[in-house]
Each structure stands twice: as C-alpha cells, then as structure tokens.
C-alpha cells in the first residue's frame, strides 16, 4: 500500500511539473488569434492577467494610482479568463476559477522574478525585455475586450 501511495505521489508531482505554466512572449499572438482559437484566447488572457497582477504588486506601494489602474484591468479580464478555461476544459465555473487563480498566481510570481532580474540588469522592469511589448499587447487586448463589452451593452 505504501509503494502505491509513493508511486501516486511521484506521478502526481511529475505530471504537475509537465503541465506547469511558464511565461513566454505574448506579442507573438494577435487579436485575431483570440477570436479563432479558444486555447490561445485562454493563454493570452491568463498571461495578461498574470502580468497585470505582477505590475500591480510591484508598483502599488510606491505608485498607488498606477497599481490601482492595473488592478482594475485585472478585475475586468478575470471573468473572461475563467470562462475561457471552463470552456476548453469542460469544467464548472467554480472548478475553473480555482485552477485559473492557481495558474495566474504561479505566472505572476514568474513575471515578478523576470521583472526584478530585468530591473537589476537594465534599471527598468521592462527596458530591453519582451515584457514591454507584452504589456502593450495586453493593453490592446483589454481595450478590445472593453469595446466588445460596451457594444454588447448597446453603448
């Protein structure tokens, strides 16, 4: 019984390692990708939300207004990320929500590490990194989503 339990733990650890999320440049995608592919849609939303959360965490203390702006963008995108995950995995909203926030937390920590490394190297979180392009792309995604929402509400 102990051997089976140990094997199960090893398999669980290994499978989590294989499916662990890592940050990668989002600028390789386009707004059209979001519309055409649910998995890419989710990947972009998850990445943007994680990046926004990282920026929020790193800026809120020193620049509270800026941190609040990123926090608001995160809150705007969260439900769509959860819905996208629910759709591609066939999970309930609540199940997808738990998975989603765990994934976002992991990616946020990776973004913070990357931003801190870049800050030490270049004196800026974004200068000389793919992160600046990703932040611009995520802003574009957020604006597009906000426009779609406004249009659907008839405004």
PDB file of C-alpha atoms in Angstrom:
ATOM      1  CA  UNK A   1       0.000   0.000   0.000  1.00  0.00           C
ATOM      2  CA  UNK A   2       2.857   2.381   0.835  1.00  0.00           C
ATOM      3  CA  UNK A   3       4.529   1.669  -2.536  1.00  0.00           C
ATOM      4  CA  UNK A   4       1.334   2.514  -4.419  1.00  0.00           C
ATOM      5  CA  UNK A   5       0.965   5.723  -2.430  1.00  0.00           C
ATOM      6  CA  UNK A   6       4.589   6.697  -3.164  1.00  0.00           C
ATOM      7  CA  UNK A   7       4.165   5.933  -6.869  1.00  0.00           C
ATOM      8  CA  UNK A   8       0.979   8.012  -6.935  1.00  0.00           C
ATOM      9  CA  UNK A   9       2.761  10.963  -5.300  1.00  0.00           C
ATOM     10  CA  UNK A  10       5.661  10.725  -7.770  1.00  0.00           C
ATOM     11  CA  UNK A  11       3.300  10.550 -10.764  1.00  0.00           C
ATOM     12  CA  UNK A  12       1.290  13.491  -9.411  1.00  0.00           C
ATOM     13  CA  UNK A  13       4.445  15.561  -8.859  1.00  0.00           C
ATOM     14  CA  UNK A  14       5.793  14.682 -12.312  1.00  0.00           C
ATOM     15  CA  UNK A  15       2.509  15.469 -14.070  1.00  0.00           C
ATOM     16  CA  UNK A  16       2.282  18.829 -12.286  1.00  0.00           C
ATOM     17  CA  UNK A  17       5.836  19.554 -13.400  1.00  0.00           C
ATOM     18  CA  UNK A  18       4.995  18.707 -17.021  1.00  0.00           C
ATOM     19  CA  UNK A  19       1.944  20.945 -17.051  1.00  0.00           C
ATOM     20  CA  UNK A  20       3.483  23.838 -15.126  1.00  0.00           C
ATOM     21  CA  UNK A  21       2.938  27.177 -16.748  1.00  0.00           C
ATOM     22  CA  UNK A  22       5.859  29.341 -17.742  1.00  0.00           C
ATOM     23  CA  UNK A  23       5.948  32.876 -19.030  1.00  0.00           C
ATOM     24  CA  UNK A  24       6.627  33.412 -22.684  1.00  0.00           C
ATOM     25  CA  UNK A  25       6.249  36.402 -25.004  1.00  0.00           C
ATOM     26  CA  UNK A  26       2.618  37.127 -25.799  1.00  0.00           C
ATOM     27  CA  UNK A  27       3.463  39.509 -28.631  1.00  0.00           C
ATOM     28  CA  UNK A  28       3.696  36.505 -30.956  1.00  0.00           C
ATOM     29  CA  UNK A  29      -0.103  36.338 -30.901  1.00  0.00           C
ATOM     30  CA  UNK A  30      -2.661  38.701 -32.388  1.00  0.00           C
ATOM     31  CA  UNK A  31      -6.187  39.808 -31.601  1.00  0.00           C
ATOM     32  CA  UNK A  32      -7.329  37.531 -34.430  1.00  0.00           C
ATOM     33  CA  UNK A  33      -5.802  34.559 -32.576  1.00  0.00           C
ATOM     34  CA  UNK A  34      -8.087  35.307 -29.644  1.00  0.00           C
ATOM     35  CA  UNK A  35     -11.149  35.074 -31.845  1.00  0.00           C
ATOM     36  CA  UNK A  36     -10.036  31.973 -33.731  1.00  0.00           C
ATOM     37  CA  UNK A  37      -8.721  29.670 -31.025  1.00  0.00           C
ATOM     38  CA  UNK A  38     -10.107  29.106 -27.531  1.00  0.00           C
ATOM     39  CA  UNK A  39      -6.819  27.764 -26.161  1.00  0.00           C
ATOM     40  CA  UNK A  40      -4.864  30.762 -27.422  1.00  0.00           C
ATOM     41  CA  UNK A  41      -7.611  33.010 -26.091  1.00  0.00           C
ATOM     42  CA  UNK A  42      -7.140  31.467 -22.660  1.00  0.00           C
ATOM     43  CA  UNK A  43      -3.333  31.598 -22.845  1.00  0.00           C
ATOM     44  CA  UNK A  44      -3.400  35.307 -23.713  1.00  0.00           C
ATOM     45  CA  UNK A  45      -5.930  36.160 -21.005  1.00  0.00           C
ATOM     46  CA  UNK A  46      -4.016  34.162 -18.403  1.00  0.00           C
ATOM     47  CA  UNK A  47      -0.738  35.801 -19.423  1.00  0.00           C
ATOM     48  CA  UNK A  48      -2.123  39.334 -19.453  1.00  0.00           C
ATOM     49  CA  UNK A  49      -3.852  38.933 -16.115  1.00  0.00           C
ATOM     50  CA  UNK A  50      -0.688  37.475 -14.576  1.00  0.00           C
ATOM     51  CA  UNK A  51       1.410  40.327 -15.973  1.00  0.00           C
ATOM     52  CA  UNK A  52      -1.075  42.925 -14.714  1.00  0.00           C
ATOM     53  CA  UNK A  53      -1.044  41.319 -11.260  1.00  0.00           C
ATOM     54  CA  UNK A  54       2.760  41.386 -11.207  1.00  0.00           C
ATOM     55  CA  UNK A  55       2.843  45.060 -12.167  1.00  0.00           C
ATOM     56  CA  UNK A  56       0.171  45.796  -9.562  1.00  0.00           C
ATOM     57  CA  UNK A  57       2.182  44.066  -6.857  1.00  0.00           C
ATOM     58  CA  UNK A  58       5.437  45.799  -7.782  1.00  0.00           C
ATOM     59  CA  UNK A  59       4.013  49.308  -8.164  1.00  0.00           C
ATOM     60  CA  UNK A  60       1.165  49.711  -5.676  1.00  0.00           C
ATOM     61  CA  UNK A  61       3.255  50.759  -2.696  1.00  0.00           C
ATOM     62  CA  UNK A  62       5.262  53.431  -4.497  1.00  0.00           C
ATOM     63  CA  UNK A  63       2.702  54.399  -7.164  1.00  0.00           C
ATOM     64  CA  UNK A  64      -0.751  53.567  -5.767  1.00  0.00           C
ATOM     65  CA  UNK A  65      -2.715  55.140  -8.646  1.00  0.00           C
ATOM     66  CA  UNK A  66      -0.789  53.143 -11.219  1.00  0.00           C
ATOM     67  CA  UNK A  67      -1.193  49.972  -9.163  1.00  0.00           C
ATOM     68  CA  UNK A  68      -4.938  50.600  -8.942  1.00  0.00           C
ATOM     69  CA  UNK A  69      -5.194  51.020 -12.710  1.00  0.00           C
ATOM     70  CA  UNK A  70      -3.546  47.647 -13.289  1.00  0.00           C
ATOM     71  CA  UNK A  71      -5.696  46.075 -10.607  1.00  0.00           C
ATOM     72  CA  UNK A  72      -8.831  47.373 -12.360  1.00  0.00           C
ATOM     73  CA  UNK A  73      -7.672  45.916 -15.681  1.00  0.00           C
ATOM     74  CA  UNK A  74      -7.081  42.588 -13.937  1.00  0.00           C
ATOM     75  CA  UNK A  75     -10.577  42.620 -12.483  1.00  0.00           C
ATOM     76  CA  UNK A  76     -12.009  43.376 -15.931  1.00  0.00           C
ATOM     77  CA  UNK A  77     -10.297  40.357 -17.504  1.00  0.00           C
ATOM     78  CA  UNK A  78     -10.622  37.776 -14.697  1.00  0.00           C
ATOM     79  CA  UNK A  79     -14.130  36.509 -15.530  1.00  0.00           C
ATOM     80  CA  UNK A  80     -13.227  36.050 -19.201  1.00  0.00           C
ATOM     81  CA  UNK A  81     -10.130  34.042 -18.313  1.00  0.00           C
ATOM     82  CA  UNK A  82     -12.200  31.796 -16.058  1.00  0.00           C
ATOM     83  CA  UNK A  83     -14.915  31.356 -18.704  1.00  0.00           C
ATOM     84  CA  UNK A  84     -12.291  30.535 -21.352  1.00  0.00           C
ATOM     85  CA  UNK A  85     -10.688  27.901 -19.114  1.00  0.00           C
ATOM     86  CA  UNK A  86     -14.078  26.453 -18.216  1.00  0.00           C
ATOM     87  CA  UNK A  87     -14.893  26.158 -21.906  1.00  0.00           C
ATOM     88  CA  UNK A  88     -11.677  24.445 -23.010  1.00  0.00           C
ATOM     89  CA  UNK A  89     -11.516  22.055 -20.047  1.00  0.00           C
ATOM     90  CA  UNK A  90     -15.238  21.376 -19.699  1.00  0.00           C
ATOM     91  CA  UNK A  91     -15.192  22.370 -16.030  1.00  0.00           C
ATOM     92  CA  UNK A  92     -17.768  24.232 -13.992  1.00  0.00           C
ATOM     93  CA  UNK A  93     -17.109  27.930 -13.457  1.00  0.00           C
ATOM     94  CA  UNK A  94     -16.158  27.292  -9.826  1.00  0.00           C
ATOM     95  CA  UNK A  95     -13.709  24.485 -10.711  1.00  0.00           C
ATOM     96  CA  UNK A  96     -12.187  26.591 -13.475  1.00  0.00           C
ATOM     97  CA  UNK A  97     -11.936  29.571 -11.116  1.00  0.00           C
ATOM     98  CA  UNK A  98      -9.776  27.619  -8.657  1.00  0.00           C
ATOM     99  CA  UNK A  99      -7.475  26.307 -11.390  1.00  0.00           C
ATOM    100  CA  UNK A 100      -7.327  29.710 -13.050  1.00  0.00           C
ATOM    101  CA  UNK A 101      -6.263  31.622  -9.941  1.00  0.00           C
ATOM    102  CA  UNK A 102      -3.624  28.993  -9.106  1.00  0.00           C
ATOM    103  CA  UNK A 103      -2.203  29.299 -12.635  1.00  0.00           C
ATOM    104  CA  UNK A 104      -2.300  33.097 -12.532  1.00  0.00           C
ATOM    105  CA  UNK A 105      -0.572  33.158  -9.149  1.00  0.00           C
ATOM    106  CA  UNK A 106       2.235  30.950 -10.436  1.00  0.00           C
ATOM    107  CA  UNK A 107       2.713  33.016 -13.594  1.00  0.00           C
ATOM    108  CA  UNK A 108       2.516  36.276 -11.620  1.00  0.00           C
ATOM    109  CA  UNK A 109       5.406  35.118  -9.445  1.00  0.00           C
ATOM    110  CA  UNK A 110       7.423  34.248 -12.555  1.00  0.00           C
ATOM    111  CA  UNK A 111       6.706  37.670 -14.047  1.00  0.00           C
ATOM    112  CA  UNK A 112       7.822  39.340 -10.814  1.00  0.00           C
ATOM    113  CA  UNK A 113      11.059  37.341 -10.849  1.00  0.00           C
ATOM    114  CA  UNK A 114      11.660  38.264 -14.501  1.00  0.00           C
ATOM    115  CA  UNK A 115      10.885  41.927 -13.843  1.00  0.00           C
ATOM    116  CA  UNK A 116      13.199  42.046 -10.842  1.00  0.00           C
ATOM    117  CA  UNK A 117      16.016  40.386 -12.830  1.00  0.00           C
ATOM    118  CA  UNK A 118      15.483  42.824 -15.672  1.00  0.00           C
ATOM    119  CA  UNK A 119      15.371  45.731 -13.226  1.00  0.00           C
ATOM    120  CA  UNK A 120      18.756  44.798 -11.802  1.00  0.00           C
ATOM    121  CA  UNK A 121      20.221  44.321 -15.269  1.00  0.00           C
ATOM    122  CA  UNK A 122      18.737  47.357 -17.051  1.00  0.00           C
ATOM    123  CA  UNK A 123      17.492  49.651 -14.291  1.00  0.00           C
ATOM    124  CA  UNK A 124      13.928  49.083 -15.517  1.00  0.00           C
ATOM    125  CA  UNK A 125      11.374  46.319 -15.201  1.00  0.00           C
ATOM    126  CA  UNK A 126      10.647  46.472 -18.930  1.00  0.00           C
ATOM    127  CA  UNK A 127      13.569  48.023 -20.821  1.00  0.00           C
ATOM    128  CA  UNK A 128      15.335  45.527 -23.086  1.00  0.00           C
ATOM    129  CA  UNK A 129      12.782  42.797 -22.393  1.00  0.00           C
ATOM    130  CA  UNK A 130       9.812  41.197 -24.103  1.00  0.00           C
ATOM    131  CA  UNK A 131       7.757  42.394 -21.141  1.00  0.00           C
ATOM    132  CA  UNK A 132       7.315  45.921 -22.557  1.00  0.00           C
ATOM    133  CA  UNK A 133       5.855  44.533 -25.775  1.00  0.00           C
ATOM    134  CA  UNK A 134       3.660  42.145 -23.806  1.00  0.00           C
ATOM    135  CA  UNK A 135       2.351  44.962 -21.643  1.00  0.00           C
ATOM    136  CA  UNK A 136       1.419  46.973 -24.759  1.00  0.00           C
ATOM    137  CA  UNK A 137      -0.212  43.911 -26.318  1.00  0.00           C
ATOM    138  CA  UNK A 138      -2.171  43.197 -23.133  1.00  0.00           C
ATOM    139  CA  UNK A 139      -3.372  46.796 -23.033  1.00  0.00           C
ATOM    140  CA  UNK A 140      -4.607  46.359 -26.610  1.00  0.00           C
ATOM    141  CA  UNK A 141      -6.395  43.118 -25.639  1.00  0.00           C
ATOM    142  CA  UNK A 142      -8.027  44.820 -22.652  1.00  0.00           C
ATOM    143  CA  UNK A 143      -9.198  47.793 -24.730  1.00  0.00           C
ATOM    144  CA  UNK A 144     -10.594  45.455 -27.392  1.00  0.00           C
ATOM    145  CA  UNK A 145     -12.476  43.420 -24.801  1.00  0.00           C
ATOM    146  CA  UNK A 146     -13.866  46.580 -23.185  1.00  0.00           C
ATOM    147  CA  UNK A 147     -15.100  47.778 -26.609  1.00  0.00           C
ATOM    148  CA  UNK A 148     -16.790  44.441 -27.260  1.00  0.00           C
ATOM    149  CA  UNK A 149     -18.495  44.642 -23.853  1.00  0.00           C
ATOM    150  CA  UNK A 150     -19.680  48.217 -24.483  1.00  0.00           C
ATOM    151  CA  UNK A 151     -21.025  47.253 -27.903  1.00  0.00           C
ATOM    152  CA  UNK A 152     -22.889  44.273 -26.471  1.00  0.00           C
ATOM    153  CA  UNK A 153     -24.492  46.587 -23.912  1.00  0.00           C
ATOM    154  CA  UNK A 154     -25.539  48.964 -26.684  1.00  0.00           C
ATOM    155  CA  UNK A 155     -23.344  51.846 -25.521  1.00  0.00           C
TER     156      UNK A 155
END
